[in-house]
mmCIF file of C-alpha atoms in Angstrom:
data_model
loop_
_atom_site.group_PDB
_atom_site.id
_atom_site.type_symbol
_atom_site.label_atom_id
_atom_site.label_comp_id
_atom_site.label_asym_id
_atom_site.label_seq_id
_atom_site.Cartn_x
_atom_site.Cartn_y
_atom_site.Cartn_z
ATOM 1 C CA MET I 1 74.602 8.913 258.793
ATOM 2 C CA LYS I 2 71.378 10.765 259.669
ATOM 3 C CA SER I 3 71.730 9.729 263.308
ATOM 4 C CA LEU I 4 75.065 11.582 263.457
ATOM 5 C CA LEU I 5 73.763 14.796 261.871
ATOM 6 C CA LYS I 6 72.318 16.281 265.066
ATOM 7 C CA PRO I 7 75.360 15.595 267.280
ATOM 8 C CA LEU I 8 77.670 16.983 264.589
ATOM 9 C CA LEU I 9 75.544 20.130 264.414
ATOM 10 C CA LEU I 10 75.642 20.471 268.204
ATOM 11 C CA ALA I 11 79.414 20.054 268.180
ATOM 12 C CA LEU I 12 79.688 22.784 265.546
ATOM 13 C CA VAL I 13 77.534 25.163 267.624
ATOM 14 C CA LEU I 14 79.574 24.499 270.779
ATOM 15 C CA GLY I 15 82.823 24.923 268.867
ATOM 16 C CA LEU I 16 81.675 28.278 267.490
ATOM 17 C CA ALA I 17 80.629 29.314 270.987
ATOM 18 C CA PHE I 18 84.082 28.437 272.317
ATOM 19 C CA PHE I 19 85.852 30.542 269.689
ATOM 20 C CA SER I 20 83.377 33.423 270.045
ATOM 21 C CA ILE I 21 84.241 33.697 273.742
ATOM 22 C CA HIS I 22 87.972 33.758 273.053
ATOM 23 C CA LEU I 23 87.542 36.319 270.295
ATOM 24 C CA GLY I 24 85.559 38.581 272.623
ATOM 25 C CA TRP I 25 82.366 38.676 270.564
ATOM 26 C CA TRP I 26 80.227 38.653 273.713
ATOM 27 C CA GLY I 27 81.825 41.741 275.209
ATOM 28 C CA SER I 28 81.490 41.979 278.989
ATOM 29 C CA VAL I 29 78.573 39.566 279.373
ATOM 30 C CA THR I 30 78.505 38.177 282.924
ATOM 31 C CA GLU I 31 76.209 36.111 285.109
ATOM 32 C CA ASP I 32 74.808 39.278 286.693
ATOM 33 C CA VAL I 33 73.834 40.623 283.295
ATOM 34 C CA LEU I 34 72.275 37.257 282.424
ATOM 35 C CA LEU I 35 69.526 36.861 285.065
ATOM 36 C CA GLN I 36 71.520 36.323 288.273
ATOM 37 C CA ARG I 37 70.609 39.778 289.562
ATOM 38 C CA LEU I 38 66.924 39.106 288.880
ATOM 39 C CA PHE I 39 66.992 35.928 290.975
ATOM 40 C CA ALA I 40 68.977 37.574 293.752
ATOM 41 C CA GLN I 41 66.681 40.590 294.083
ATOM 42 C CA HIS I 42 63.279 39.101 293.209
ATOM 43 C CA TRP I 43 63.680 35.420 294.090
ATOM 44 C CA MET I 44 60.177 35.078 295.581
ATOM 45 C CA VAL I 45 58.692 35.815 292.157
ATOM 46 C CA ALA I 46 61.508 34.585 289.926
ATOM 47 C CA TRP I 47 61.690 31.036 291.294
ATOM 48 C CA PRO I 48 57.979 30.072 290.954
ATOM 49 C CA VAL I 49 57.740 31.684 287.518
ATOM 50 C CA PHE I 50 60.909 29.959 286.333
ATOM 51 C CA VAL I 51 59.901 26.519 287.658
ATOM 52 C CA LEU I 52 56.288 26.587 286.443
ATOM 53 C CA GLY I 53 57.241 28.177 283.135
ATOM 54 C CA SER I 54 59.952 25.585 282.527
ATOM 55 C CA VAL I 55 57.651 22.640 283.255
ATOM 56 C CA VAL I 56 54.924 23.959 280.948
ATOM 57 C CA TYR I 57 57.497 24.915 278.298
ATOM 58 C CA THR I 58 58.939 21.400 278.096
ATOM 59 C CA ALA I 59 55.481 19.802 278.400
ATOM 60 C CA LEU I 60 54.454 21.652 275.241
ATOM 61 C CA GLY I 61 57.518 20.393 273.381
ATOM 62 C CA GLY I 62 59.942 23.263 273.949
ATOM 63 C CA PRO I 63 63.585 22.246 273.337
ATOM 64 C CA ARG I 64 65.074 21.051 276.616
ATOM 65 C CA GLN I 65 68.488 22.218 275.416
ATOM 66 C CA VAL I 66 67.349 25.835 275.775
ATOM 67 C CA LEU I 67 66.232 25.155 279.334
ATOM 68 C CA ALA I 68 69.587 23.519 280.105
ATOM 69 C CA LEU I 69 71.438 26.556 278.762
ATOM 70 C CA SER I 70 69.367 28.858 280.980
ATOM 71 C CA CYS I 71 69.925 26.675 284.046
ATOM 72 C CA GLY I 72 73.660 26.592 283.329
ATOM 73 C CA VAL I 73 73.791 30.378 283.125
ATOM 74 C CA LEU I 74 71.881 30.744 286.398
ATOM 75 C CA PHE I 75 73.203 27.925 288.560
ATOM 76 C CA GLY I 76 76.393 26.613 286.978
ATOM 77 C CA GLY I 77 77.068 23.524 284.895
ATOM 78 C CA PHE I 78 76.430 20.699 287.375
ATOM 79 C CA TYR I 79 73.568 22.079 289.482
ATOM 80 C CA GLY I 80 71.972 23.652 286.438
ATOM 81 C CA ALA I 81 71.932 20.264 284.705
ATOM 82 C CA LEU I 82 70.308 18.580 287.715
ATOM 83 C CA LEU I 83 67.608 21.245 287.961
ATOM 84 C CA GLY I 84 67.007 21.285 284.202
ATOM 85 C CA THR I 85 66.713 17.487 284.129
ATOM 86 C CA LEU I 86 64.170 17.474 286.953
ATOM 87 C CA LEU I 87 62.071 20.223 285.346
ATOM 88 C CA THR I 88 62.167 18.474 281.969
ATOM 89 C CA GLY I 89 61.117 15.198 283.606
ATOM 90 C CA LEU I 90 58.197 16.947 285.316
ATOM 91 C CA GLY I 91 57.232 18.461 281.966
ATOM 92 C CA ALA I 92 57.198 15.005 280.384
ATOM 93 C CA LEU I 93 55.097 13.701 283.268
ATOM 94 C CA LEU I 94 52.634 16.574 282.828
ATOM 95 C CA THR I 95 52.272 15.780 279.126
ATOM 96 C CA MET I 96 51.676 12.079 279.774
ATOM 97 C CA VAL I 97 49.099 12.691 282.512
ATOM 98 C CA ALA I 98 47.273 15.205 280.292
ATOM 99 C CA VAL I 99 47.194 12.783 277.343
ATOM 100 C CA GLN I 100 45.862 9.963 279.508
ATOM 101 C CA ARG I 101 43.182 12.212 281.009
ATOM 102 C CA LEU I 102 42.073 13.427 277.591
ATOM 103 C CA SER I 103 41.831 9.794 276.424
ATOM 104 C CA LEU I 104 42.151 10.764 272.707
ATOM 105 C CA VAL I 105 40.213 7.729 271.478
ATOM 106 C CA TRP I 106 40.466 8.773 267.828
ATOM 107 C CA VAL I 107 44.268 8.922 268.085
ATOM 108 C CA ARG I 108 44.376 5.461 269.656
ATOM 109 C CA GLU I 109 42.213 4.073 266.858
ATOM 110 C CA ARG I 110 44.111 5.766 264.049
ATOM 111 C CA TYR I 111 47.557 4.727 265.290
ATOM 112 C CA ALA I 112 46.582 1.455 266.939
ATOM 113 C CA SER I 113 49.296 -0.596 265.213
ATOM 114 C CA ARG I 114 52.094 1.830 266.140
ATOM 115 C CA ILE I 115 50.872 2.083 269.708
ATOM 116 C CA ALA I 116 50.875 -1.713 269.909
ATOM 117 C CA VAL I 117 54.513 -1.767 268.785
ATOM 118 C CA VAL I 118 55.539 0.789 271.413
ATOM 119 C CA ARG I 119 53.661 -1.096 274.133
ATOM 120 C CA ALA I 120 55.162 -4.450 273.168
ATOM 121 C CA VAL I 121 58.734 -3.172 272.832
ATOM 122 C CA LEU I 122 58.759 -1.052 275.996
ATOM 123 C CA ALA I 123 56.453 -3.013 278.284
ATOM 124 C CA GLU I 124 59.319 -4.975 279.882
ATOM 125 C CA ASP I 125 62.190 -3.088 281.527
ATOM 126 C CA THR I 126 60.399 0.126 280.604
ATOM 127 C CA TRP I 127 62.758 2.484 282.390
ATOM 128 C CA VAL I 128 65.812 0.973 280.674
ATOM 129 C CA TRP I 129 64.458 1.327 277.145
ATOM 130 C CA VAL I 130 63.000 4.776 277.788
ATOM 131 C CA CYS I 131 66.448 5.795 279.048
ATOM 132 C CA VAL I 132 68.003 4.507 275.807
ATOM 133 C CA ILE I 133 65.477 6.448 273.705
ATOM 134 C CA ARG I 134 66.148 9.666 275.637
ATOM 135 C CA LEU I 135 69.903 9.173 275.239
ATOM 136 C CA MET I 136 69.719 8.982 271.455
ATOM 137 C CA PRO I 137 70.369 12.361 269.774
ATOM 138 C CA VAL I 138 67.367 11.962 267.458
ATOM 139 C CA GLY I 139 63.604 12.011 267.738
ATOM 140 C CA SER I 140 61.050 14.271 269.396
ATOM 141 C CA ASN I 141 60.681 14.518 273.156
ATOM 142 C CA LEU I 142 56.995 15.489 272.837
ATOM 143 C CA VAL I 143 56.148 12.618 270.476
ATOM 144 C CA THR I 144 57.863 10.133 272.811
ATOM 145 C CA ASN I 145 55.838 11.450 275.757
ATOM 146 C CA ILE I 146 52.563 11.164 273.863
ATOM 147 C CA ALA I 147 53.407 7.667 272.583
ATOM 148 C CA ALA I 148 54.291 6.498 276.112
ATOM 149 C CA ALA I 149 51.005 7.844 277.482
ATOM 150 C CA LEU I 150 48.884 6.295 274.718
ATOM 151 C CA SER I 151 50.676 2.971 275.196
ATOM 152 C CA ASP I 152 49.636 2.916 278.873
ATOM 153 C CA LEU I 153 53.185 2.400 280.083
ATOM 154 C CA ARG I 154 53.842 2.852 283.805
ATOM 155 C CA LEU I 155 54.354 6.568 284.245
ATOM 156 C CA ILE I 156 56.773 6.161 287.146
ATOM 157 C CA SER I 157 59.023 3.915 285.014
ATOM 158 C CA VAL I 158 58.914 6.348 282.104
ATOM 159 C CA PHE I 159 59.646 9.251 284.466
ATOM 160 C CA PHE I 160 62.757 7.738 286.078
ATOM 161 C CA GLY I 161 64.026 6.330 282.782
ATOM 162 C CA SER I 162 63.601 9.788 281.266
ATOM 163 C CA LEU I 163 65.568 11.470 284.063
ATOM 164 C CA LEU I 164 68.539 9.161 283.490
ATOM 165 C CA GLY I 165 68.336 9.555 279.724
ATOM 166 C CA TYR I 166 67.972 13.342 279.824
ATOM 167 C CA LEU I 167 70.904 13.947 282.159
ATOM 168 C CA PRO I 168 73.881 13.590 279.743
ATOM 169 C CA GLN I 169 72.485 16.057 277.205
ATOM 170 C CA MET I 170 71.356 18.435 279.963
ATOM 171 C CA LEU I 171 74.911 18.376 281.327
ATOM 172 C CA ILE I 172 76.223 19.258 277.879
ATOM 173 C CA PHE I 173 74.099 22.367 277.476
ATOM 174 C CA SER I 174 74.195 23.394 281.106
ATOM 175 C CA PHE I 175 77.993 23.472 281.048
ATOM 176 C CA ALA I 176 77.785 25.364 277.756
ATOM 177 C CA GLY I 177 75.492 27.923 279.412
ATOM 178 C CA ALA I 178 77.867 28.241 282.341
ATOM 179 C CA GLY I 179 80.730 28.754 279.884
ATOM 180 C CA PHE I 180 78.848 31.597 278.195
ATOM 181 C CA ALA I 181 78.033 33.286 281.495
ATOM 182 C CA LEU I 182 81.522 33.013 282.946
ATOM 183 C CA HIS I 183 83.486 33.415 279.704
ATOM 184 C CA ASP I 184 85.033 30.078 280.644
ATOM 185 C CA GLY I 185 86.168 28.067 277.633
ATOM 186 C CA SER I 186 86.991 25.044 279.826
ATOM 187 C CA GLN I 187 83.293 24.533 280.552
ATOM 188 C CA LEU I 188 82.582 24.481 276.830
ATOM 189 C CA TRP I 189 85.322 21.870 276.375
ATOM 190 C CA ILE I 190 83.628 19.795 279.084
ATOM 191 C CA SER I 191 80.317 20.053 277.237
ATOM 192 C CA LEU I 192 81.974 19.018 273.960
ATOM 193 C CA GLY I 193 83.503 15.975 275.649
ATOM 194 C CA MET I 194 80.176 14.963 277.151
ATOM 195 C CA LEU I 195 78.499 15.416 273.778
ATOM 196 C CA VAL I 196 80.878 12.883 272.231
ATOM 197 C CA PHE I 197 80.408 10.471 275.146
ATOM 198 C CA SER I 198 76.591 10.667 275.299
ATOM 199 C CA THR I 199 76.243 10.324 271.515
ATOM 200 C CA ALA I 200 78.504 7.267 271.447
ATOM 201 C CA LEU I 201 76.677 5.716 274.410
ATOM 202 C CA GLY I 202 73.237 6.344 272.911
ATOM 203 C CA LEU I 203 74.195 4.908 269.534
ATOM 204 C CA TYR I 204 75.848 1.878 271.138
ATOM 205 C CA LEU I 205 72.812 1.066 273.288
ATOM 206 C CA TYR I 206 70.519 1.547 270.318
ATOM 207 C CA HIS I 207 72.460 -0.755 268.001
ATOM 208 C CA HIS I 208 73.254 -3.352 270.698
ATOM 209 C CA GLY I 209 69.913 -3.608 272.431
ATOM 210 C CA PHE I 210 66.951 -1.554 271.354
ATOM 211 C CA LYS I 211 67.336 -2.210 267.621
ATOM 212 C CA GLN I 212 67.545 -5.978 268.163
ATOM 213 C CA ARG I 213 64.518 -5.894 270.456
ATOM 214 C CA LEU I 214 62.484 -4.039 267.836
ATOM 215 C CA ARG I 215 63.587 -6.402 265.078
ATOM 216 C CA ARG I 216 62.667 -9.428 267.204
ATOM 217 C CA PHE I 217 59.205 -8.017 267.851
ATOM 218 C CA LYS I 218 58.622 -7.436 264.129
ATOM 219 C CA LEU I 219 59.710 -10.990 263.293
ATOM 220 C CA GLU I 220 57.421 -12.446 265.964
ATOM 221 C CA HIS I 221 54.558 -10.265 264.778
ATOM 222 C CA ALA I 222 55.094 -11.327 261.151
ATOM 223 C CA HIS I 223 55.213 -14.993 262.206
ATOM 224 C CA ASP I 224 51.952 -14.671 264.145
ATOM 225 C CA ALA I 225 50.287 -12.978 261.175
ATOM 226 C CA GLN I 226 51.219 -15.908 258.928
ATOM 227 C CA GLN I 227 49.673 -18.481 261.261
ATOM 228 C CA PRO I 228 46.329 -19.799 259.973
ATOM 229 C CA ALA I 229 43.303 -18.813 262.004
ATOM 230 C CA VAL I 230 41.804 -21.663 264.033
#
């Protein structure tokens, strides 16, 4: 039930947004009012600031949904989602590189057993299982990035798996942002539909793949622990 709480909350927020547009609560809000004019007139400054700020923002654990909303407002549902996904992936990569450079020996020692679990579960087909984790509507993006870095997983596999896993949720919020900017309820309906699809897909992959893999690892680990030392 807890795994469904976040998607249900997101559906409620998107539903309220849909009705607020049709009831006229947002007045005459348009794309121009919401940043388009800034990018059109000052693009040489706006683009670098937006890109660098977005990467650092997500690297520090900022909600990627907010970034997706902003990208949807600025660039439309589809292209905004692609840009937001790329920037979020670069933010994750920045976090992982920083963690590996800092070493954080005391963290590795304190959480050695948990790191070992992550490494064992994700070592094979890393990009697939990282994609599944990113698809699930639960958990912390920042914690996942740190755990992947401490587990010495291949960064390129984590990066591409993250891009695929981020995309459905980024599409949801990017289309929602585009709906706000354009007063277009159809874009909000699209985002609601994708929310249902991505949640169902994430939960299915978790219960029919990742969960079994984790359970198998725990059983093997328990069996090895019971073996007498030679």
